[in-house]
C-alpha positions as CSV (number, residue, x, y, z in Angstrom):
1,M,22.7,4.6,0.7
2,I,20.3,4.0,-2.2
3,L,20.7,0.6,-3.9
4,S,21.8,0.4,-7.5
5,D,20.5,-2.2,-10.0
6,Q,23.4,-4.5,-9.2
7,D,22.8,-4.0,-5.4
8,I,19.1,-4.9,-5.9
9,L,19.9,-8.1,-7.8
10,G,22.4,-9.1,-5.1
11,A,19.9,-8.4,-2.3
12,V,17.3,-10.5,-4.1
13,R,19.7,-13.4,-4.5
14,C,20.7,-13.3,-0.8
15,G,17.1,-12.9,0.5
16,D,17.4,-9.3,1.9
17,I,14.8,-8.3,-0.7
18,G,11.8,-10.6,-1.5
19,I,9.8,-9.9,-4.7
20,T,7.3,-12.4,-6.0
21,P,6.8,-12.7,-8.9
22,F,10.3,-11.3,-9.8
23,D,11.0,-10.1,-13.3
24,E,14.5,-8.9,-14.0
25,R,13.2,-6.6,-16.8
26,L,11.6,-4.5,-14.1
27,V,14.9,-3.8,-12.3
28,K,15.9,-0.2,-13.2
29,R,19.1,1.7,-12.5
30,N,18.1,2.4,-8.8
31,S,14.6,0.9,-8.3
32,Y,12.3,-1.9,-9.1
33,L,9.0,-1.2,-10.9
34,L,5.8,-2.4,-9.2
35,R,2.7,-3.4,-11.2
36,L,-0.9,-2.6,-10.6
37,A,-3.4,-5.2,-9.4
38,G,-7.0,-5.4,-8.1
39,P,-9.4,-5.7,-6.4
40,F,-9.8,-1.9,-6.3
41,R,-11.5,-0.1,-3.4
42,R,-13.2,3.2,-4.4
43,I,-13.6,5.7,-1.5
44,A,-15.8,8.7,-2.2
45,G,-18.6,10.7,-0.6
46,D,-19.1,13.8,1.4
47,E,-19.7,12.3,4.9
48,T,-17.3,13.6,7.6
49,L,-15.4,10.5,8.8
50,D,-15.1,10.6,12.5
51,T,-11.8,8.9,13.3
52,A,-12.9,8.0,16.8
53,D,-16.1,6.3,15.7
54,P,-15.8,2.7,14.3
55,E,-19.3,2.9,12.7
56,S,-18.1,6.0,10.8
57,F,-15.1,4.1,9.6
58,A,-17.4,1.2,8.5
59,R,-19.7,3.6,6.5
60,C,-16.7,5.2,4.8
61,E,-14.6,2.1,3.9
62,G,-15.5,2.3,0.3
63,V,-16.7,-0.2,-2.3
64,L,-14.7,-3.0,-3.8
65,E,-14.5,-3.3,-7.6
66,T,-13.2,-6.3,-9.5
67,G,-12.0,-6.5,-13.1
68,D,-8.8,-6.0,-15.0
69,S,-9.0,-2.1,-15.0
70,V,-10.1,0.8,-12.9
71,V,-11.2,4.3,-13.8
72,L,-9.7,7.0,-11.7
73,T,-11.7,10.2,-11.2
74,P,-10.9,13.5,-9.5
75,D,-13.7,13.0,-6.9
76,A,-12.5,9.7,-5.4
77,L,-9.6,7.9,-3.9
78,V,-8.9,4.4,-5.2
79,L,-6.9,1.8,-3.2
80,A,-5.2,-0.8,-5.3
81,G,-2.7,-3.6,-4.6
82,T,0.6,-4.4,-6.1
83,R,0.9,-7.6,-8.2
84,E,4.1,-8.3,-6.5
85,R,4.5,-9.5,-2.9
86,V,7.4,-7.7,-1.2
87,S,9.6,-8.3,1.8
88,L,12.5,-6.3,3.2
89,G,15.3,-7.3,5.6
90,P,15.9,-5.3,8.8
91,S,18.6,-3.2,7.2
92,L,16.5,-2.0,4.2
93,V,13.7,0.5,3.8
94,G,11.7,1.2,0.7
95,L,10.3,4.4,-0.9
96,L,7.5,4.5,-3.4
97,S,7.6,7.0,-6.2
98,G,5.3,7.1,-9.3
99,I,6.9,6.6,-12.7
100,S,7.1,9.6,-15.0
101,N,4.9,8.2,-17.7
102,V,2.0,7.7,-15.2
103,A,2.6,11.1,-13.5
104,R,2.2,12.8,-16.8
105,L,-1.3,11.5,-17.1
106,G,-2.2,13.4,-13.9
107,V,-2.1,10.2,-11.8
108,Q,-0.8,10.1,-8.2
109,V,0.1,6.6,-7.0
110,H,0.3,7.4,-3.2
111,A,-1.4,10.0,-1.2
112,T,1.3,10.5,1.4
113,S,2.2,7.0,2.5
114,Q,5.4,6.3,0.5
115,L,7.6,4.6,3.2
116,V,8.0,0.9,3.4
117,N,9.4,0.1,6.8
118,A,12.6,-1.8,7.5
119,G,11.9,-5.4,7.9
120,F,8.5,-5.2,6.2
121,A,6.9,-8.7,5.8
122,H,10.4,-10.2,6.3
123,G,10.0,-13.9,5.6
124,A,6.4,-13.5,4.6
125,P,6.2,-11.3,1.4
126,S,3.0,-9.2,1.3
127,R,1.4,-6.9,-1.1
128,L,1.8,-3.1,-0.9
129,V,-1.2,-0.8,-1.5
130,F,-1.3,2.3,-3.8
131,E,-3.5,5.3,-2.9
132,L,-4.5,6.4,-6.4
133,S,-6.0,9.7,-7.4
134,T,-5.9,12.2,-10.3
135,V,-5.2,15.9,-10.6
136,G,-6.2,18.4,-13.3
137,G,-9.8,17.1,-13.6
138,R,-8.9,14.2,-15.8
139,R,-10.5,10.7,-15.8
140,V,-7.9,7.9,-16.4
141,R,-8.4,4.2,-16.9
142,L,-5.5,2.0,-15.7
143,Y,-5.1,-1.7,-16.4
144,A,-3.9,-4.5,-14.0
145,G,-0.3,-5.4,-14.8
146,T,0.8,-1.9,-15.7
147,P,4.0,-0.8,-14.1
148,V,3.0,2.4,-12.2
149,C,5.5,2.9,-9.4
150,H,9.2,2.8,-8.5
151,L,10.2,1.0,-5.3
152,V,13.5,2.5,-4.3
153,F,15.6,0.7,-1.6
154,A,17.9,2.3,0.9
155,R,20.2,0.7,3.4
156,L,20.2,1.7,7.0
157,S,23.4,2.5,9.0
158,A,22.4,-0.4,11.3
159,P,19.6,-3.0,11.2
160,A,16.4,-1.9,12.8
161,A,15.5,-3.5,16.1
162,A,12.4,-5.6,15.4
163,R,10.1,-4.6,18.3
164,H,7.0,-6.2,16.6
165,P,6.0,-7.3,13.2
166,S,4.9,-4.8,10.6
167,G,1.2,-4.0,11.0
168,R,0.7,-4.7,7.2
169,T,2.5,-8.0,7.1
170,G,0.3,-10.6,5.5
171,Q,-2.1,-8.1,3.8
172,L,-3.8,-9.7,0.8
173,G,-5.7,-6.9,-0.7
174,T,-7.0,-3.3,-0.3
175,A,-8.1,-3.2,3.3
176,P,-9.3,0.3,4.4
177,S,-7.6,2.4,7.1
178,R,-7.0,0.8,10.5
179,L,-6.1,4.1,12.2
180,L,-8.5,3.6,15.1
181,D,-7.5,0.0,15.6
182,Q,-3.8,0.7,15.6
183,F,-3.6,4.2,17.2
184,G,-6.9,5.0,18.8
185,H,-5.4,4.4,22.3
186,F,-3.2,7.4,21.8
187,Y,-5.9,9.9,21.0
188,A,-8.6,8.2,23.0
189,G,-6.4,8.5,26.1
190,G,-5.6,12.1,25.5
191,G,-9.1,13.3,24.7
192,G,-12.5,13.6,26.4
193,G,-14.7,10.8,27.6
194,A,-16.7,10.8,24.4
195,V,-13.8,9.7,22.4
196,A,-12.7,7.0,24.9
197,A,-16.2,5.7,25.1
198,R,-16.5,5.1,21.4
199,T,-13.0,3.5,21.0
200,P,-13.3,-0.3,20.9
201,L,-10.9,-2.5,22.9
202,T,-10.8,-5.1,20.2
203,E,-10.8,-5.0,16.5
204,P,-14.2,-4.0,14.9
205,S,-15.7,-6.9,12.9
206,Y,-15.4,-4.9,9.7
207,V,-11.6,-4.7,10.2
208,Q,-11.4,-8.5,10.8
209,D,-13.5,-9.1,7.7
210,T,-11.4,-6.9,5.4
211,R,-8.1,-8.2,6.8
212,R,-9.1,-11.6,5.5
213,G,-9.5,-9.8,2.1
214,Q,-9.2,-11.0,-1.4
215,G,-6.0,-11.4,-3.3
216,P,-5.4,-8.9,-6.1
217,V,-6.2,-9.9,-9.6
218,G,-3.3,-11.4,-11.5
219,G,-1.3,-12.1,-8.3
């Protein structure tokens, strides 16, 4: 069941949804509008990223940009944070969907990662991350504080069993992909020795550094 505006307000009051800072003007009929914040991480280049090689990840993690705006270009992916810190109870999931006014500029706010898991950052509200890009060959400048995305809430038929905390709980900024760190043991174990040999048993230092991160501008 998708939550209505009144359901959202009720869930905020009882703590099932955490949004900080909360602005009732951003509650829509069946969503809450999330605003853009920096720092921004620009990821571009023509190097082939080897997902079994931590050094390849480090070279392709992108460049951080500060400031109150960012220019989106067709040849780059930009990671950006939400101004809001969000948490969900174990019975709620979230779905991200770009708002129409932003979509009509040719801007996509998420590449494919639109699901916010049940129980995300429950008790410890954390920022979500947008994967921004443009289509149609257009360059677009967006400003921190602009509402860019709906966060739609849906209630599960039963609370999710909390096996372990969300991997993104506590994220402060726009850290790069942690695919190798979180899931390398799956493909390292199923592949050849070369993959297994290059897969670290602990977090690479660049992941530890970026996890400490910087809080988005205006947060």
